[in-house]
Every structure is written in structure tokens, then in C-alpha cells.
Short mmCIF file of C-alpha atoms and ligand atoms in Angstrom, two decimals:
data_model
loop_
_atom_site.label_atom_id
_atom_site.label_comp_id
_atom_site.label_asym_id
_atom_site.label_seq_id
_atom_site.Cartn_x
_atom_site.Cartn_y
_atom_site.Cartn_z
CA UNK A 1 0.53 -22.42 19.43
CA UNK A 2 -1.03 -25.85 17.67
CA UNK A 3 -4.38 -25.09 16.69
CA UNK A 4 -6.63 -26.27 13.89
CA UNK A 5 -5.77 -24.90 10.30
CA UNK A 6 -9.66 -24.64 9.72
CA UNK A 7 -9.71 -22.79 13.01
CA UNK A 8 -7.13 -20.49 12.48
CA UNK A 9 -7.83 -19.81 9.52
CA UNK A 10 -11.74 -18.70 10.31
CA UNK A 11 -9.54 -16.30 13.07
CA UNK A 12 -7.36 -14.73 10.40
CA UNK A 13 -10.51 -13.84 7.96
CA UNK A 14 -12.72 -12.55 10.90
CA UNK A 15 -9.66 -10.51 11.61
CA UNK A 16 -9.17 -9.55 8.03
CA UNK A 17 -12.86 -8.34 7.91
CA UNK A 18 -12.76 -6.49 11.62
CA UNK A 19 -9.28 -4.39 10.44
CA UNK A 20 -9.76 -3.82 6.90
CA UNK A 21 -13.04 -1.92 7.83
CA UNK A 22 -11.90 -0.02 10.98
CA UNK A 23 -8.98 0.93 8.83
CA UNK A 24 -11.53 2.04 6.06
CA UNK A 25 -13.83 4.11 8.60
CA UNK A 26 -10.70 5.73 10.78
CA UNK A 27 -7.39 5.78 9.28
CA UNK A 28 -4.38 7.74 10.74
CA UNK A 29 -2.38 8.19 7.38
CA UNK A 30 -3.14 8.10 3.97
CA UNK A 31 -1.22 5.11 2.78
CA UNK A 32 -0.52 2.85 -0.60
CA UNK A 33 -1.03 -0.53 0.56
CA UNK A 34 -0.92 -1.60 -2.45
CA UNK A 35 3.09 -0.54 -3.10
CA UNK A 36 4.42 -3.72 -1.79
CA UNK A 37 1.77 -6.30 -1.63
CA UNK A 38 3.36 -8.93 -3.28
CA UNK A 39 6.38 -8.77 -1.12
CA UNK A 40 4.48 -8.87 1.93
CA UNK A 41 2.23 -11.80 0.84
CA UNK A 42 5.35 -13.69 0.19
CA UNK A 43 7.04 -13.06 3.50
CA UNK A 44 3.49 -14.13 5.34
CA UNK A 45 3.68 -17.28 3.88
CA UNK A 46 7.13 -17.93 4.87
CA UNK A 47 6.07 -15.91 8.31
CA UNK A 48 3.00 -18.99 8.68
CA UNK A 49 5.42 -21.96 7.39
CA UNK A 50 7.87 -21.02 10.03
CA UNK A 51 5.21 -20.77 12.72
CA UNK A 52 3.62 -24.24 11.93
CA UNK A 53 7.38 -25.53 11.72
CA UNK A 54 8.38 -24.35 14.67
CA UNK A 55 5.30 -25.62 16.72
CA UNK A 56 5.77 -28.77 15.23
CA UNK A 57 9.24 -29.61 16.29
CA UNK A 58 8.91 -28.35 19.79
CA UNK A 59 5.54 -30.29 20.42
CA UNK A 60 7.59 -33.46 18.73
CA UNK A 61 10.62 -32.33 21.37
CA UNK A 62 8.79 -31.90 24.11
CA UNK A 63 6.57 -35.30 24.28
CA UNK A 64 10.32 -36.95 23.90
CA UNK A 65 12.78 -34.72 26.55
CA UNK A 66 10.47 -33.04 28.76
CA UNK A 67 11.82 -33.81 32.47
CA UNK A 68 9.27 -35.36 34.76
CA UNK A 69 10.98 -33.20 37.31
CA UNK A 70 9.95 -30.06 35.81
CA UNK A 71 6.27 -31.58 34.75
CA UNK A 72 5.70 -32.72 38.17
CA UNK A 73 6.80 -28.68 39.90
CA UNK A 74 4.70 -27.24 37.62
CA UNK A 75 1.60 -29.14 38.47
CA UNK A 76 0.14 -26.28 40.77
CA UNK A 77 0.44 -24.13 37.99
CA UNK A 78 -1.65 -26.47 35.20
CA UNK A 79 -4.58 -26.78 37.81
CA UNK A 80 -5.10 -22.96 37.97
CA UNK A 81 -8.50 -21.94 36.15
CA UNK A 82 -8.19 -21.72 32.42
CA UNK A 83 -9.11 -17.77 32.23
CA UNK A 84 -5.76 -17.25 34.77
CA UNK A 85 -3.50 -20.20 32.70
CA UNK A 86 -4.06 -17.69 29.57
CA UNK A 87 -3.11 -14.84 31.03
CA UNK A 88 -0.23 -15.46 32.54
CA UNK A 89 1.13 -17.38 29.43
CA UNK A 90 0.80 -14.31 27.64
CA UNK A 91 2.58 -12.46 30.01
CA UNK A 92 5.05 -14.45 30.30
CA UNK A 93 5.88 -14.27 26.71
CA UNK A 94 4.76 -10.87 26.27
CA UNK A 95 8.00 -9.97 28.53
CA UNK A 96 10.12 -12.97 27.21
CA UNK A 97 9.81 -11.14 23.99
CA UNK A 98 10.23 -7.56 24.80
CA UNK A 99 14.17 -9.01 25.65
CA UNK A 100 14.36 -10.70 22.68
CA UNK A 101 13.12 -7.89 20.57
CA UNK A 102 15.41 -5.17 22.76
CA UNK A 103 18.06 -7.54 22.07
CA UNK A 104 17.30 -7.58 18.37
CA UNK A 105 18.09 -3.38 18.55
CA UNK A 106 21.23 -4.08 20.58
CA UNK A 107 23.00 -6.97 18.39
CA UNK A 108 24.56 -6.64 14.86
CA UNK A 109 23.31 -10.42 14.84
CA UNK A 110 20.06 -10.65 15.98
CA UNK A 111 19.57 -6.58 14.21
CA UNK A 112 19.88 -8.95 10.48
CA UNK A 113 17.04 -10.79 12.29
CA UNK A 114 14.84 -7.80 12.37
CA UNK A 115 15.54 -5.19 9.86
CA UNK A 116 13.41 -6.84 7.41
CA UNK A 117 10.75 -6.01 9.81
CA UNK A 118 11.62 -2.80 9.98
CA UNK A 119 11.52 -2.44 6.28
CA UNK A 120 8.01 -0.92 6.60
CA UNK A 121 7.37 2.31 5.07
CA UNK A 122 3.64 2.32 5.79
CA UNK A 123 1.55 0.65 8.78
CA UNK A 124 -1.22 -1.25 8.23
CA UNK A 125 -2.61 -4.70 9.34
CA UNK A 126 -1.12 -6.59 6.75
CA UNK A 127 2.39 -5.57 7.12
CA UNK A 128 3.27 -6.66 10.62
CA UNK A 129 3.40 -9.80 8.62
CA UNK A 130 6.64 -8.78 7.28
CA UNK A 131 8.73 -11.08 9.23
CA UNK A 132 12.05 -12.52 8.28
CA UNK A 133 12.38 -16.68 8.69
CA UNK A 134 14.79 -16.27 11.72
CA UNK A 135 12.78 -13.85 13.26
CA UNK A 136 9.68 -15.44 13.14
CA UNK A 137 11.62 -19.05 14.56
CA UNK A 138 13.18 -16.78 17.59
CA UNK A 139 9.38 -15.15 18.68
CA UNK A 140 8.36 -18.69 18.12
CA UNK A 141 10.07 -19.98 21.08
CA UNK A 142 8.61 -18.03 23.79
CA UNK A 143 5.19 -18.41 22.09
CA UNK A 144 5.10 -21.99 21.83
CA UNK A 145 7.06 -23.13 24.85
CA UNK A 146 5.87 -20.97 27.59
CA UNK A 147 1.98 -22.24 26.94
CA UNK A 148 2.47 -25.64 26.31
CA UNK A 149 5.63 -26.07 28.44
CA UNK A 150 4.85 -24.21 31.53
CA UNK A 151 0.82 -23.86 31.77
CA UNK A 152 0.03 -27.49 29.58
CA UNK A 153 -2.37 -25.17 28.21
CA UNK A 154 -5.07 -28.13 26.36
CA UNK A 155 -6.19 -27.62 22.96
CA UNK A 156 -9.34 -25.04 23.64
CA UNK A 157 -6.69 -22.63 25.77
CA UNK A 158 -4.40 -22.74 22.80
CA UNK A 159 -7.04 -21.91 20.43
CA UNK A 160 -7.91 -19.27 22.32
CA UNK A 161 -4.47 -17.75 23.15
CA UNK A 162 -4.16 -18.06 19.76
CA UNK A 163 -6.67 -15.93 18.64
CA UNK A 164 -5.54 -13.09 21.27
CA UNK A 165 -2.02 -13.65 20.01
CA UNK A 166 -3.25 -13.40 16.57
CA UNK A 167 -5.43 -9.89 17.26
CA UNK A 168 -2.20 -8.74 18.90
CA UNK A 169 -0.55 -9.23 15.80
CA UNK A 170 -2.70 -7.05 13.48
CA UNK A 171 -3.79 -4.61 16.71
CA UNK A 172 -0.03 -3.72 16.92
CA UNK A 173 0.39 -3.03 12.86
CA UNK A 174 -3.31 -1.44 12.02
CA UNK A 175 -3.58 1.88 10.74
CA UNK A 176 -5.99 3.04 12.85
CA UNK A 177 -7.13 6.43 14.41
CA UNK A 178 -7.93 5.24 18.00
CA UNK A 179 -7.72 6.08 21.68
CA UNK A 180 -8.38 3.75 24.56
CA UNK A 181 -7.70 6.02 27.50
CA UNK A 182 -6.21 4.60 30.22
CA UNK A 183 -6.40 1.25 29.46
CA UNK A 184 -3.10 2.57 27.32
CA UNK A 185 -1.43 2.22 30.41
CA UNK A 186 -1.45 -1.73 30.02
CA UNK A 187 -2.05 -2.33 26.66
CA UNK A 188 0.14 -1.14 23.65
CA UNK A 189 -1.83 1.01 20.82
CA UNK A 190 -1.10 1.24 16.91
CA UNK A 191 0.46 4.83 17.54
CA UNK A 192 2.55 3.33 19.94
CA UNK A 193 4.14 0.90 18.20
CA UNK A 194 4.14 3.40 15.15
CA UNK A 195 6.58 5.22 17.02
CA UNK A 196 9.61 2.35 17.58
CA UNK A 197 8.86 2.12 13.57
CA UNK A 198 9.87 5.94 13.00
CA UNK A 199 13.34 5.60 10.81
CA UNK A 200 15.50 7.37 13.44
CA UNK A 201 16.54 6.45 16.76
CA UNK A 202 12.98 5.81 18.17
CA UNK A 203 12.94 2.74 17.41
CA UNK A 204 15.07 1.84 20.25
CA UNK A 205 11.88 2.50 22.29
CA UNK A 206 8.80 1.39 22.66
CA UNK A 207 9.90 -2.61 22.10
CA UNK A 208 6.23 -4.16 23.61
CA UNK A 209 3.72 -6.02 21.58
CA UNK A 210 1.15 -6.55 23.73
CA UNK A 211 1.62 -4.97 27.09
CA UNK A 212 2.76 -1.10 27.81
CA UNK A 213 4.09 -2.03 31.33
CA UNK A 214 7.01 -3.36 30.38
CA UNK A 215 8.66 0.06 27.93
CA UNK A 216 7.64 2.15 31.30
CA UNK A 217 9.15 0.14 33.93
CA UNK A 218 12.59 -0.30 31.87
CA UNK A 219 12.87 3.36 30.55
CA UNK A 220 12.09 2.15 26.88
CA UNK A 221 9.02 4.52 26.91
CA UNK A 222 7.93 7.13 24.61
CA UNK A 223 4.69 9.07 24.97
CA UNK A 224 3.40 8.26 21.17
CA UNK A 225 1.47 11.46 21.58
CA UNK A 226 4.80 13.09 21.18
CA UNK A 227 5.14 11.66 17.40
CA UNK A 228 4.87 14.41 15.48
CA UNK A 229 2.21 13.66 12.07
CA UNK A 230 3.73 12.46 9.16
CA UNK A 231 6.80 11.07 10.86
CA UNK A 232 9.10 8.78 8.18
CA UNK A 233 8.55 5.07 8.88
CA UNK A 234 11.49 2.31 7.75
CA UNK A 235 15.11 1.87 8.04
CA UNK A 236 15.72 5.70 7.03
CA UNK A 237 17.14 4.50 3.80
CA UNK A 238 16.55 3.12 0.14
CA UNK A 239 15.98 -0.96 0.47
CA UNK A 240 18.56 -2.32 -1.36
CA UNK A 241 16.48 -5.36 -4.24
CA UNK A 242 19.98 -7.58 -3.67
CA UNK A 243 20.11 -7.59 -0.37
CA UNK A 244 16.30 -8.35 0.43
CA UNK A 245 16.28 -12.29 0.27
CA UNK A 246 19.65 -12.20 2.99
CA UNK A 247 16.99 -9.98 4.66
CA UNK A 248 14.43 -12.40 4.39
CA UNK A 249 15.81 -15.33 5.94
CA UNK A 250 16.97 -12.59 8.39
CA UNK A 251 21.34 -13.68 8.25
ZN1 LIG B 1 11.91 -3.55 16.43
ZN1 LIG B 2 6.21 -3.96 14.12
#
């Protein structure tokens, strides 16, 4: 979603500063985050190229091709109050992507897409960064076209769908000890998405990034209560050094 680089920017440091200290006070595991820093500070920056790429071309293709037709029937929708606009988006490409990711575990071709995310031995905010160039252009679909497409979301909505999108991001990853009671009923939680990490076949569950809803009405859901401490995160095997920039670009 377009938004400010000064802007976004503030968002990422406050974020920074909020999950580096939770982590600090109430960590789940005892990790090394230092083990692969610099391979996860690389992929971010291809991770935020890709994202400001992306935007950029479908903004420039959408001023150019977008069908009056399909502006004009979604009028209704753009005059709804800016709280509703928001929400929706999201949920419309909170369940846009739980396909896309489900599909990603169900392809050979879109798996090379993903594995790089996968890659990740230990959770914490920093390395849900870890996305390969392909993946981050096929999440960046959803995420820029459903706002600005559907729900002309104006610059303020963006910035602030942003900054949930952006939370989401290091909510998902963080390695924190928490419990939010039944509001885990909607919302995914670090242990949950800890669980479609685990190297064996759990990570053909638990695909949502934002919402729980989606994993329980589809059969995709595991109690992450049920993960047993100390469970191995990753692909289940030894990354290979020559195959990691193929794994990069995600081909
Ligand atoms: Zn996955
Ligand atoms: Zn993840």
C-alpha cells in the first residue's frame, strides 16, 4: 500500500522498539538471533524493494486500464465510512492470501516461492522478513489491489492499513510468550503461526496471517496449544549455501 517512506519508516522503528522489548520481557524460546542476521537483512531489503515495486506498477496500471464500469459498481462501496473501508480490505486480502499461501503448500511451483520462507530455524520479529522476491510480488497483489482497487482507500486509509498490515507482519513472527483468550478465535497468535513453521507436516496447517477464522472454517486448523515445547522449526533439513540465491528469488 503507497504510503510515505518517512511515514513508514517512523511505523517500522516504533514497531522495532514495541517487539524487541516484549520479546526481551516474555520470550517463548531461547533463540540466537544473531545466527543469520545478515541473511535476513539482505532478504528485507529485497522483501521492501519488491513491495515499493510492486505498488508502483499497479498504481501506474491502474490510473491507465482501470474500467469505468467496474469504478462506477463499486461506488457504494468507496462511500462506506473509513473505519468499515479498512476492515473489509483487510479481510478481503487476509482470505485472498490464505489461498495463495495454501496454494504455495500444494504446488511444486509456487512451494520454490515459499520455502525460503520457511527456511526459519528460529521465530522472532525480524525473520518473517525472510521473504523470497516472487513471494513477496505474489502477497503484493492482493495487498495492493484489493485497497486501492476495490475500496479507493485515500492516502490516510492506506497509511493506516499499512501500519496494521505492517504489525501483522512482526505480530505473526515475534517470539513472544502471550495469550489473548478468546479473541484467538479471530485473530492469529505467534504460537499459532509457530506451528505451520514446525519442519514436519504441520505446516500444511494453520496458513492465516491475520485472521484465525479462515484455518477453522476450511479444516486447516491446529490447536497451537497442542505444539509440544521445543518443536524443530525449518524445512526439516540442512539449507543447502548453493541453492539459497534460486531460493531467494523464489524459482
Ligand atoms: Zn507457509
Ligand atoms: Zn511465517
Amino acid at each position: 500500500m503507497m504510503l510515505g517512506i518517512d511515514n513508514s519508516v517512523l511505523v517500522f522503528a516504533s514497531l522495532v522498539l514495541v517487539f524487541e522489548t516484549l520479546e526481551r520481557v516474555r520470550p517463548a524460546r531461547e533463540i540466537d538471533r544473531w545466527k543469520d542476521l545478515k541473511i535476513d537483512v539482505a532478504s528485507f531489503a529485497l522483501a521492501v524493494a519488491m513491495n515499493r515495486a510492486c505498488d508502483w506498477m499497479i498504481s501506474a496500471w491502474m490510473q491507465d486500464n482501470l474500467p469505468e464500469r467496474l469504478v462506477a459498481s463499486m461506488a457504494a462501496v468507496r462511500e462506506l465510512p473509513a473505519g468499515v473501508k479498512i476492515l473489509l480490505a483487510l479481510v478481503c486480502a487476509d482470505f485472498t492470501i490464505y489461498w495463495i499461501h495454501r496454494a504455495q503448500h500444494r504446488f511444486d511451483t509456487l512451494w520454490r516461492t515459499h520455502a525460503w520462507h520457511h527456511s526459519i530455524e528460529e521465530m522472532y520479529w525480524f525473520a518473517g522478513f525472510r521473504t523470497s522476491f516472487a513471494h513477496s510480488f505474489l502477497y503484493n497483489i492482493p495487498q495492493a489491489t484489493i485497497p486501492m482497487l476495490f475500496f479507493g482507500l485515500g492516502t490516510f486509509e492506506a497509511s493506516v492499513a499499512f501500519a496494521i498490515g505492517m504489525v501483522v507482519q512482526f505480530w505473526e513472527h515475534t517470539n513472544l510468550r502471550v495469550d489473548i483468550g478468546p479473541l484467538a478465535y479471530v485473530f492469529i497468535t505467534p504460537q499459532y503461526h509457530r506451528v505451520h513453521h514446525s519442519a514436519s507436516e504441520l505446516c500444511r496447517t494453520n496458513y492465516g496471517a491475520t485472521f484465525s477464522v479462515w484455518d477453522r472454517a476450511f479444516k486447516t486448523f491446529v490447536d497451537p496449544r497442542s505444539l509440544e515445547a521445543g518443536t524443530p522449526l525449518g524445512l526439516g533439513e540442512p539449507l543447502v549455501r548453493r541453492r539459497v540465491p534460486r531460493m531467494i528469488v523464489g524459482v
